[in-house]
Short mmCIF file of C-alpha atoms (C1' of nucleotides) in Angstrom, two decimals:
data_model
loop_
_atom_site.label_atom_id
_atom_site.label_comp_id
_atom_site.label_asym_id
_atom_site.label_seq_id
_atom_site.Cartn_x
_atom_site.Cartn_y
_atom_site.Cartn_z
CA MET A 179 75.91 -66.07 39.32
CA PRO A 180 78.95 -67.39 37.53
CA LYS A 181 79.21 -67.93 33.78
CA ARG A 182 75.70 -68.83 32.71
CA VAL A 183 75.69 -72.55 32.02
CA ASP A 184 73.46 -74.61 29.77
CA HIS A 185 72.04 -77.16 32.17
CA ASP A 186 70.91 -79.54 29.52
CA GLN A 187 74.32 -79.58 27.89
CA ARG A 188 76.02 -80.40 31.19
CA ARG A 189 73.54 -83.12 31.92
CA THR A 190 74.13 -84.59 28.50
CA LEU A 191 77.87 -84.45 29.04
CA ILE A 192 77.44 -86.47 32.20
CA ALA A 193 74.96 -88.84 30.60
CA ASP A 194 77.45 -89.48 27.80
CA ALA A 195 80.05 -90.43 30.36
CA LEU A 196 77.53 -92.75 31.98
CA VAL A 197 76.88 -94.37 28.63
CA ARG A 198 80.59 -94.92 28.13
CA VAL A 199 80.95 -96.54 31.52
CA ALA A 200 77.89 -98.71 30.96
CA ALA A 201 79.04 -99.70 27.49
CA ASP A 202 82.21 -101.30 28.70
CA GLN A 203 81.52 -102.25 32.29
CA GLY A 204 77.76 -102.54 32.49
CA LEU A 205 75.24 -100.55 34.49
CA GLU A 206 76.45 -102.15 37.72
CA ALA A 207 79.67 -100.20 37.36
CA VAL A 208 77.78 -96.93 37.12
CA SER A 209 78.32 -94.91 40.28
CA LEU A 210 78.41 -91.18 40.89
CA ARG A 211 82.18 -91.09 41.26
CA HIS A 212 82.79 -93.47 38.38
CA VAL A 213 80.70 -91.42 36.01
CA ALA A 214 82.21 -88.18 37.28
CA THR A 215 85.71 -89.48 36.61
CA ALA A 216 84.73 -90.67 33.14
CA ALA A 217 83.27 -87.25 32.41
CA GLY A 218 86.36 -85.56 33.79
CA VAL A 219 84.43 -83.62 36.39
CA SER A 220 84.05 -83.71 40.15
CA SER A 221 81.42 -85.86 41.76
CA GLY A 222 80.13 -82.69 43.35
CA MET A 223 79.23 -81.40 39.91
CA VAL A 224 77.34 -84.55 39.08
CA GLN A 225 75.38 -84.05 42.27
CA HIS A 226 74.75 -80.47 41.30
CA TYR A 227 73.00 -81.50 38.09
CA PHE A 228 71.30 -84.63 39.35
CA ARG A 229 69.83 -84.72 42.81
CA THR A 230 69.84 -88.49 42.95
CA LYS A 231 71.46 -91.32 41.07
CA ASP A 232 68.06 -92.44 39.90
CA GLU A 233 67.48 -89.06 38.29
CA MET A 234 70.78 -89.43 36.47
CA MET A 235 69.85 -92.87 35.26
CA ARG A 236 66.52 -91.72 33.93
CA PHE A 237 68.09 -88.84 32.11
CA ALA A 238 70.72 -91.11 30.59
CA LEU A 239 68.01 -93.48 29.43
CA ALA A 240 66.21 -90.56 27.83
CA VAL A 241 69.43 -89.54 26.07
CA VAL A 242 69.95 -93.03 24.75
CA ARG A 243 66.40 -93.20 23.44
CA GLU A 244 66.73 -89.77 21.85
CA ARG A 245 69.94 -90.71 20.10
CA HIS A 246 68.33 -93.85 18.81
CA GLN A 247 65.37 -91.95 17.42
CA LEU A 248 67.76 -89.55 15.77
CA ARG A 249 69.62 -92.36 14.03
CA VAL A 250 66.32 -93.75 12.82
CA SER A 251 65.05 -90.49 11.40
CA GLU A 252 68.42 -89.77 9.80
CA ALA A 253 68.32 -93.14 8.08
CA VAL A 254 64.85 -92.39 6.80
CA GLY A 255 65.91 -88.94 5.65
CA ARG A 256 68.92 -90.27 3.74
CA LEU A 257 66.66 -92.18 1.38
CA GLY A 258 65.10 -89.16 -0.25
CA PRO A 259 61.41 -88.70 -0.95
CA ASP A 260 59.01 -91.58 -1.46
CA PRO A 261 61.35 -94.54 -1.20
CA ALA A 262 60.05 -98.05 -1.76
CA PRO A 263 58.76 -99.39 1.58
CA ARG A 264 60.95 -102.43 1.43
CA ASP A 265 64.09 -100.37 0.79
CA LEU A 266 63.16 -98.04 3.59
CA LEU A 267 62.71 -100.89 6.01
CA ARG A 268 65.97 -102.50 5.04
CA ALA A 269 67.87 -99.25 5.43
CA LEU A 270 66.14 -98.59 8.71
CA PHE A 271 66.95 -101.97 10.15
CA LEU A 272 70.53 -101.93 8.96
CA THR A 273 71.17 -98.74 10.87
CA VAL A 274 69.45 -100.08 13.96
CA LEU A 275 71.27 -103.40 14.10
CA PRO A 276 74.51 -103.41 16.13
CA LEU A 277 76.81 -104.21 13.23
CA ASP A 278 79.75 -101.87 13.80
CA PRO A 279 81.67 -101.43 17.07
CA GLU A 280 80.12 -98.09 17.88
CA SER A 281 76.54 -99.20 17.48
CA ARG A 282 77.46 -102.37 19.35
CA ALA A 283 78.54 -100.21 22.28
CA TYR A 284 75.24 -98.40 22.16
CA GLY A 285 73.47 -101.71 21.81
CA ARG A 286 75.07 -103.02 24.97
CA VAL A 287 73.84 -99.98 26.84
CA GLY A 288 70.38 -100.43 25.40
CA LEU A 289 70.35 -104.05 26.47
CA ALA A 290 71.51 -103.08 29.94
CA PHE A 291 68.70 -100.57 30.21
CA LEU A 292 66.24 -103.16 29.00
CA ALA A 293 67.24 -105.40 31.87
CA TYR A 294 67.20 -102.37 34.13
CA THR A 295 63.64 -101.40 33.29
CA ALA A 296 62.54 -105.02 33.52
CA VAL A 297 62.84 -104.76 37.31
CA ARG A 298 61.77 -101.10 37.47
CA PRO A 299 58.35 -101.03 35.82
CA GLU A 300 57.89 -97.31 36.43
CA ALA A 301 60.79 -96.56 34.07
CA ALA A 302 59.67 -98.91 31.31
CA GLU A 303 56.87 -96.87 29.81
CA PRO A 304 58.98 -94.66 27.53
CA LEU A 305 60.52 -97.73 25.95
CA ARG A 306 57.07 -99.11 25.32
CA ALA A 307 56.06 -95.87 23.67
CA ASP A 308 59.10 -96.12 21.39
CA THR A 309 58.18 -99.57 20.15
CA ARG A 310 54.59 -98.43 19.68
CA ASP A 311 55.83 -95.65 17.42
CA MET A 312 58.11 -98.01 15.57
CA LEU A 313 55.25 -100.46 15.23
CA ASP A 314 53.01 -97.79 13.74
CA LEU A 315 55.67 -96.72 11.28
CA VAL A 316 56.39 -100.23 10.07
CA THR A 317 52.74 -101.19 9.97
CA GLY A 318 52.02 -98.21 7.72
CA LEU A 319 54.84 -99.10 5.39
CA ILE A 320 53.69 -102.66 5.02
CA ARG A 321 50.06 -101.67 4.60
CA GLY A 322 50.97 -99.41 1.74
CA ALA A 323 52.97 -102.03 -0.10
CA ASN A 324 51.38 -105.39 0.39
CA ARG A 325 47.74 -105.96 1.14
CA ALA A 326 48.10 -109.74 1.08
CA VAL A 327 49.44 -109.93 4.63
CA ASP A 328 48.10 -108.60 7.90
CA PRO A 329 50.13 -105.39 8.25
CA ALA A 330 50.05 -105.10 12.03
CA GLY A 331 50.94 -108.74 12.52
CA ALA A 332 53.74 -108.66 9.98
CA ALA A 333 55.11 -105.49 11.57
CA ALA A 334 55.08 -107.07 15.01
CA GLY A 335 56.97 -110.06 13.67
CA LEU A 336 59.42 -107.87 11.83
CA LEU A 337 60.21 -105.82 14.90
CA ALA A 338 60.63 -108.96 16.94
CA VAL A 339 63.19 -110.39 14.51
CA LEU A 340 64.96 -107.08 14.57
CA GLU A 341 65.16 -107.10 18.34
CA GLY A 342 66.17 -110.74 18.45
CA LEU A 343 68.86 -110.25 15.84
CA GLY A 344 70.17 -107.32 17.84
CA VAL A 345 70.41 -109.38 20.99
CA TYR A 346 72.06 -112.28 19.21
CA LEU A 347 74.51 -109.98 17.48
CA LEU A 348 75.49 -108.39 20.77
CA GLY A 349 76.02 -111.78 22.35
CA GLY A 350 78.03 -113.01 19.40
CA HIS A 351 75.50 -115.75 18.70
CA TYR A 352 74.97 -114.62 15.13
CA SER A 353 77.50 -113.23 12.68
CA ALA A 354 76.78 -109.98 10.92
CA GLU A 355 76.23 -111.84 7.67
CA SER A 356 73.75 -114.35 9.00
CA ALA A 357 71.85 -111.62 10.80
CA VAL A 358 71.56 -109.56 7.64
CA ALA A 359 70.59 -112.67 5.69
CA ALA A 360 67.88 -113.47 8.22
CA LEU A 361 66.60 -109.94 7.97
CA GLU A 362 66.54 -110.10 4.19
CA ALA A 363 64.73 -113.42 4.29
CA GLN A 364 62.15 -111.93 6.61
CA LEU A 365 61.56 -109.05 4.21
CA ASP A 366 61.23 -111.57 1.39
CA MET A 367 58.54 -113.39 3.29
CA ILE A 368 56.55 -110.20 3.65
CA PHE A 369 57.16 -108.45 0.35
CA GLY A 370 57.77 -111.46 -1.82
CA PRO A 371 61.24 -112.46 -3.03
CA GLN A 372 63.62 -109.71 -4.15
CA SER A 373 62.98 -106.04 -4.58
CA PRO A 374 60.33 -105.33 -7.23
CA GLU A 375 62.42 -103.22 -9.59
CA LYS A 376 65.95 -102.09 -10.31
CA MET B 184 83.53 -134.19 59.46
CA PRO B 185 79.98 -133.19 60.26
CA LYS B 186 76.90 -134.51 58.50
CA ARG B 187 78.07 -135.29 55.00
CA VAL B 188 76.67 -132.55 52.76
CA ASP B 189 75.87 -132.59 49.06
CA HIS B 190 77.91 -129.68 47.78
CA ASP B 191 76.04 -129.36 44.56
CA GLN B 192 72.71 -129.24 46.33
CA ARG B 193 73.89 -126.45 48.60
CA ARG B 194 75.28 -124.52 45.71
CA THR B 195 72.01 -124.89 43.89
CA LEU B 196 70.12 -123.72 46.96
CA ILE B 197 72.22 -120.58 47.00
CA ALA B 198 71.96 -120.12 43.25
CA ASP B 199 68.19 -120.32 43.53
CA ALA B 200 68.22 -117.56 46.09
CA LEU B 201 70.39 -115.52 43.75
CA VAL B 202 67.88 -116.06 40.97
CA ARG B 203 65.07 -114.88 43.21
CA VAL B 204 66.97 -111.73 44.13
CA ALA B 205 67.89 -111.06 40.51
CA ALA B 206 64.34 -111.69 39.34
CA ASP B 207 62.88 -108.94 41.40
CA GLN B 208 65.71 -106.51 41.97
CA GLY B 209 68.11 -107.17 39.13
CA LEU B 210 71.66 -108.47 39.15
CA GLU B 211 72.91 -105.21 40.64
CA ALA B 212 71.15 -106.13 43.86
CA VAL B 213 72.99 -109.43 44.03
CA SER B 214 75.51 -109.34 46.87
CA LEU B 215 76.83 -112.07 49.13
CA ARG B 216 74.81 -110.94 52.09
CA HIS B 217 71.69 -110.28 50.06
CA VAL B 218 71.77 -113.73 48.52
CA ALA B 219 72.59 -115.32 51.85
CA THR B 220 69.60 -113.67 53.48
CA ALA B 221 67.32 -114.70 50.62
CA ALA B 222 68.56 -118.26 50.99
CA GLY B 223 68.09 -118.13 54.74
CA VAL B 224 71.72 -118.92 55.45
CA SER B 225 74.71 -117.03 56.79
CA SER B 226 76.98 -115.18 54.43
CA GLY B 227 79.78 -117.32 55.81
CA MET B 228 78.11 -120.36 54.32
CA VAL B 229 77.87 -118.71 50.92
CA GLN B 230 81.56 -118.04 51.15
CA HIS B 231 82.15 -121.63 52.10
CA TYR B 232 80.60 -122.87 48.87
CA PHE B 233 81.78 -120.12 46.57
CA ARG B 234 85.25 -118.71 46.98
CA THR B 235 84.38 -115.54 45.08
CA LYS B 236 81.25 -113.74 44.00
CA ASP B 237 82.23 -114.33 40.40
CA GLU B 238 82.25 -118.08 41.00
CA MET B 239 78.76 -117.79 42.44
CA MET B 240 77.56 -115.80 39.44
CA ARG B 241 78.94 -118.32 36.99
CA PHE B 242 77.34 -121.18 38.84
CA ALA B 243 74.01 -119.38 38.95
CA LEU B 244 74.21 -118.74 35.23
CA ALA B 245 74.88 -122.44 34.68
CA VAL B 246 71.85 -123.30 36.82
CA VAL B 247 69.64 -120.96 34.84
CA ARG B 248 70.81 -122.43 31.55
CA GLU B 249 70.32 -125.96 32.87
CA ARG B 250 66.78 -125.24 33.99
CA HIS B 251 66.01 -123.73 30.62
CA GLN B 252 67.30 -126.78 28.79
CA LEU B 253 65.25 -128.96 31.08
CA ARG B 254 62.07 -127.05 30.27
CA VAL B 255 62.82 -127.42 26.60
CA SER B 256 63.41 -131.14 26.71
CA GLU B 257 60.34 -131.65 28.88
CA ALA B 258 58.22 -129.80 26.35
CA VAL B 259 59.61 -131.96 23.59
CA GLY B 260 59.02 -135.09 25.65
CA ARG B 261 55.40 -134.18 26.37
CA LEU B 262 54.51 -134.41 22.71
CA GLY B 263 55.07 -138.14 22.38
CA PRO B 264 56.94 -139.86 19.56
CA ASP B 265 57.26 -138.38 16.09
CA PRO B 266 55.22 -135.22 16.46
CA ALA B 267 54.67 -132.97 13.46
CA PRO B 268 57.61 -130.52 13.26
CA ARG B 269 55.35 -127.54 13.26
CA ASP B 270 53.49 -128.69 16.36
CA LEU B 271 56.75 -129.43 18.08
CA LEU B 272 58.08 -125.98 17.33
CA ARG B 273 54.94 -124.29 18.51
CA ALA B 274 54.92 -126.24 21.76
CA LEU B 275 58.61 -125.57 22.21
CA PHE B 276 58.28 -121.86 21.73
CA LEU B 277 55.22 -121.55 23.88
CA THR B 278 57.09 -123.03 26.81
CA VAL B 279 60.09 -120.80 26.19
CA LEU B 280 58.19 -117.54 25.91
CA PRO B 281 57.72 -115.64 29.19
CA LEU B 282 53.93 -115.86 29.23
CA ASP B 283 53.17 -116.71 32.85
CA PRO B 284 54.54 -114.88 35.93
CA GLU B 285 56.97 -117.62 36.84
CA SER B 286 58.58 -117.86 33.43
CA ARG B 287 58.57 -114.08 33.31
CA ALA B 288 60.64 -114.07 36.48
CA TYR B 289 63.07 -116.48 34.89
CA GLY B 290 63.03 -114.42 31.73
CA ARG B 291 64.05 -111.31 33.63
CA VAL B 292 66.99 -113.18 35.08
CA GLY B 293 67.94 -114.46 31.65
CA LEU B 294 67.78 -110.96 30.26
CA ALA B 295 69.90 -109.68 33.12
CA PHE B 296 72.50 -112.35 32.44
CA LEU B 297 72.43 -111.49 28.77
CA ALA B 298 73.36 -107.92 29.60
CA TYR B 299 75.86 -109.28 32.12
CA THR B 300 77.69 -111.42 29.60
CA ALA B 301 77.57 -108.62 27.04
CA VAL B 302 80.26 -106.84 29.05
CA ARG B 303 82.01 -110.04 30.18
CA PRO B 304 82.91 -111.85 26.96
CA GLU B 305 84.61 -114.71 28.79
CA ALA B 306 81.28 -115.76 30.30
CA ALA B 307 79.30 -115.52 27.07
CA GLU B 308 80.44 -118.70 25.35
CA PRO B 309 78.04 -121.11 27.08
CA LEU B 310 75.11 -118.99 25.96
CA ARG B 311 76.39 -119.08 22.41
CA ALA B 312 76.63 -122.85 22.61
CA ASP B 313 73.02 -122.99 23.75
CA THR B 314 71.74 -121.05 20.76
CA ARG B 315 73.89 -123.17 18.47
CA ASP B 316 72.18 -126.27 19.85
CA MET B 317 68.78 -124.67 19.53
CA LEU B 318 69.63 -123.59 16.00
CA ASP B 319 70.62 -127.14 15.05
CA LEU B 320 67.44 -128.56 16.52
CA VAL B 321 65.17 -126.11 14.75
CA THR B 322 67.09 -126.37 11.48
CA GLY B 323 66.65 -130.14 11.52
CA LEU B 324 62.93 -129.85 12.15
CA ILE B 325 62.43 -127.43 9.30
CA ARG B 326 64.60 -129.41 6.92
CA GLY B 327 62.50 -132.49 7.54
CA ALA B 328 59.22 -130.76 6.89
CA ASN B 329 59.66 -128.16 4.22
CA ARG B 330 62.28 -128.30 1.54
CA ALA B 331 61.04 -125.16 -0.14
CA VAL B 332 62.80 -122.84 2.28
CA ASP B 333 66.40 -122.60 3.37
CA PRO B 334 66.27 -124.49 6.68
CA ALA B 335 69.22 -122.80 8.40
CA GLY B 336 68.06 -119.37 7.40
CA ALA B 337 64.48 -119.97 8.42
CA ALA B 338 65.66 -121.40 11.75
CA ALA B 339 67.83 -118.36 12.41
CA GLY B 340 64.88 -116.10 11.69
CA LEU B 341 62.58 -118.14 13.85
CA LEU B 342 64.94 -118.07 16.82
CA ALA B 343 65.36 -114.34 16.40
CA VAL B 344 61.60 -113.73 16.52
CA LEU B 345 61.44 -115.94 19.56
CA GLU B 346 64.11 -113.97 21.33
CA GLY B 347 62.61 -110.68 20.25
CA LEU B 348 59.15 -111.66 21.38
CA GLY B 349 60.61 -112.71 24.72
CA VAL B 350 62.26 -109.35 25.21
CA TYR B 351 59.16 -107.44 24.20
CA LEU B 352 56.97 -109.56 26.44
CA LEU B 353 59.24 -108.93 29.40
CA GLY B 354 59.20 -105.23 28.73
CA GLY B 355 55.45 -105.18 28.35
CA HIS B 356 55.75 -103.97 24.75
CA TYR B 357 53.71 -106.84 23.38
CA SER B 358 50.71 -108.54 24.92
CA ALA B 359 50.70 -112.30 25.28
CA GLU B 360 48.12 -112.57 22.51
CA SER B 361 49.97 -110.51 19.97
CA ALA B 362 53.20 -112.33 20.73
CA VAL B 363 51.59 -115.70 20.21
CA ALA B 364 49.90 -114.41 17.06
CA ALA B 365 53.24 -113.19 15.71
CA LEU B 366 54.76 -116.55 16.46
CA GLU B 367 51.94 -118.34 14.71
CA ALA B 368 52.26 -116.06 11.71
CA GLN B 369 55.96 -116.79 11.54
CA LEU B 370 55.30 -120.51 11.55
CA ASP B 371 52.73 -119.98 8.80
CA MET B 372 55.30 -118.25 6.67
CA ILE B 373 57.65 -121.21 6.98
CA PHE B 374 55.26 -124.14 6.92
CA GLY B 375 52.44 -122.64 4.92
CA PRO B 376 49.15 -121.50 6.48
CA GLN B 377 47.53 -123.61 9.20
CA SER B 378 48.55 -126.99 10.52
CA PRO B 379 48.28 -129.73 7.85
CA GLU B 380 45.76 -131.98 9.58
CA LYS B 381 43.39 -132.21 12.52
"C1'" DT C 231 90.19 -142.32 71.83
"C1'" DC C 232 92.34 -139.09 69.50
"C1'" DT C 233 93.30 -136.63 65.41
"C1'" DT C 234 91.93 -134.57 61.44
"C1'" DT C 235 88.79 -132.86 58.32
"C1'" DT C 236 84.63 -130.67 57.15
"C1'" DA C 237 80.86 -127.29 57.66
"C1'" DC C 238 79.73 -123.77 58.95
"C1'" DG C 239 79.05 -118.86 62.05
"C1'" DT C 240 81.09 -114.53 63.43
"C1'" DT C 241 83.89 -110.73 63.18
"C1'" DG C 242 86.68 -107.48 61.05
"C1'" DC C 243 88.64 -104.67 57.43
"C1'" DA C 244 89.64 -101.80 53.62
"C1'" DG C 245 87.29 -99.96 49.87
"C1'" DT C 246 83.12 -98.14 47.72
"C1'" DT C 247 78.52 -96.46 47.67
"C1'" DG C 248 74.79 -92.54 47.60
"C1'" DC C 249 74.09 -88.43 49.54
"C1'" DA C 250 74.11 -84.43 52.81
"C1'" DA C 251 76.56 -80.53 54.29
"C1'" DT C 252 79.58 -76.98 53.86
"C1'" DG C 253 82.71 -73.94 51.57
"C1'" DT C 254 83.92 -70.68 47.95
"C1'" DA C 255 84.28 -67.96 43.97
"C1'" DA C 256 82.12 -65.54 40.43
"C1'" DA C 257 78.71 -63.00 38.09
"C1'" DA C 258 73.98 -61.15 37.70
"C1'" DG C 259 70.74 -57.72 39.59
"C1'" DC C 260 69.89 -53.84 42.40
"C1'" DG D 119 79.18 -51.60 45.68
"C1'" DC D 120 76.51 -54.76 47.81
"C1'" DT D 121 73.58 -58.60 47.97
"C1'" DT D 122 72.02 -62.64 46.17
"C1'" DT D 123 72.16 -66.41 43.35
"C1'" DT D 124 74.47 -69.83 40.85
"C1'" DA D 125 78.13 -73.33 39.90
"C1'" DC D 126 80.74 -75.87 41.44
"C1'" DA D 127 84.66 -78.48 44.89
"C1'" DT D 128 85.63 -80.76 49.21
"C1'" DT D 129 84.68 -83.27 53.05
"C1'" DG D 130 82.23 -86.37 55.79
"C1'" DC D 131 79.22 -90.14 57.02
"C1'" DA D 132 76.55 -94.18 57.55
"C1'" DA D 133 75.65 -98.08 54.96
"C1'" DC D 134 77.18 -101.46 52.14
"C1'" DT D 135 80.52 -104.25 49.43
"C1'" DG D 136 83.73 -108.60 48.74
"C1'" DC D 137 86.64 -111.15 51.23
"C1'" DA D 138 90.02 -112.81 54.77
"C1'" DA D 139 90.56 -114.61 59.25
"C1'" DC D 140 89.28 -116.89 63.04
"C1'" DG D 141 86.44 -119.75 65.91
"C1'" DT D 142 83.76 -123.94 66.80
"C1'" DA D 143 81.27 -128.10 66.72
"C1'" DA D 144 80.66 -132.46 64.82
"C1'" DA D 145 81.73 -136.63 62.62
"C1'" DA D 146 84.79 -139.58 59.90
"C1'" DG D 147 89.10 -142.13 60.08
"C1'" DA D 148 93.19 -143.85 62.67
#
DNA sequence: TCTTTTACGTTGCAGTTGCAATGTAAAAGC
DNA sequence: GCTTTTACATTGCAACTGCAACGTAAAAGA
């Protein structure tokens, strides 16, 4: 065989090209040749690593999810040990919201995939699992900090605002400031006004 | 000329077919011939009423927005004169959320268009105008009922939860019950627990 | 009545699509 | 050294795409 190649790395290379195409032309512009060109490879190579377009799409979706999870856990890690739940949530949400151009690009792709899975139910399950995880995380944080509210309910609301703010930010309906303000207000409603100390 | 034809009616007929196609196969499946077949007409006729596919897409988007506005104003109208702001908001949001199959179908199309406009900034403005209107409406309702909170901020948060719940409902992340519960909880946080009377 | 306009239907075309098939070169295993 | 396997590149094809072009029938206006 020729130079032993890391399959997963090649697939990721291609998936990254797909993400770039999707970010500025939408998923409709994603074709084998288009992606191959964006990745700087031949379309034959794309076919070599993905037997069908659908397989490529699924892999790209997995890559996007993975990257997102990574950003989340990095944000959590940056806060050091035992951070105040409210601070953790704010930091978490600020990294998830599409506030800078790069995360906006990723956000557009995420939105495109959301619409994509909405008409392909068999591909939607992983996304559901992700929100379940997120829901558990947030619920735990709220439960530990404020026993006056229903933790699961508050978490569900919080995630919904987050998602809604993301969508509105991507569409240019909300400015970055108003989105952050809305987020802050939401945290106030759950944890009481302002951070407890410092 | 032959039998005088209502152009707008024909266009709407075609746009409806487009919506049907988009609802169960996504916008990527929308092609002239596909839409024509779904509408039961020839693709030549589609071309007769829309010079380009883009023109057809824009018109369909306008139809979707229009229908949405109509549902909103009908919901408002159903409540009779001078309803309590909180009741109005709940009724409003319950009609907007994709809870039944039909509104889920429309929701999928809306989501698809959201992703569509995310990579076509020139088509996004009308959607922005719609949320501005919605924002003004909700802000006014909150201002009239509760002066303890910042009306604009609370309205922005409320719309964001609404949007987020819609997305999560479409994706099957939230059940209808938990979405409604989250909505109710959000209203509680703004208006205080439970409806004032009755 | 005759012309012109409108409302389509049909056909065709160049470009793109996903994918199969085939070719080829290189390196691993014997 | 020879075979086999791997990693691609190229080519080809049937199906589809948006769109232009052309045809035709009917009715409105002269």
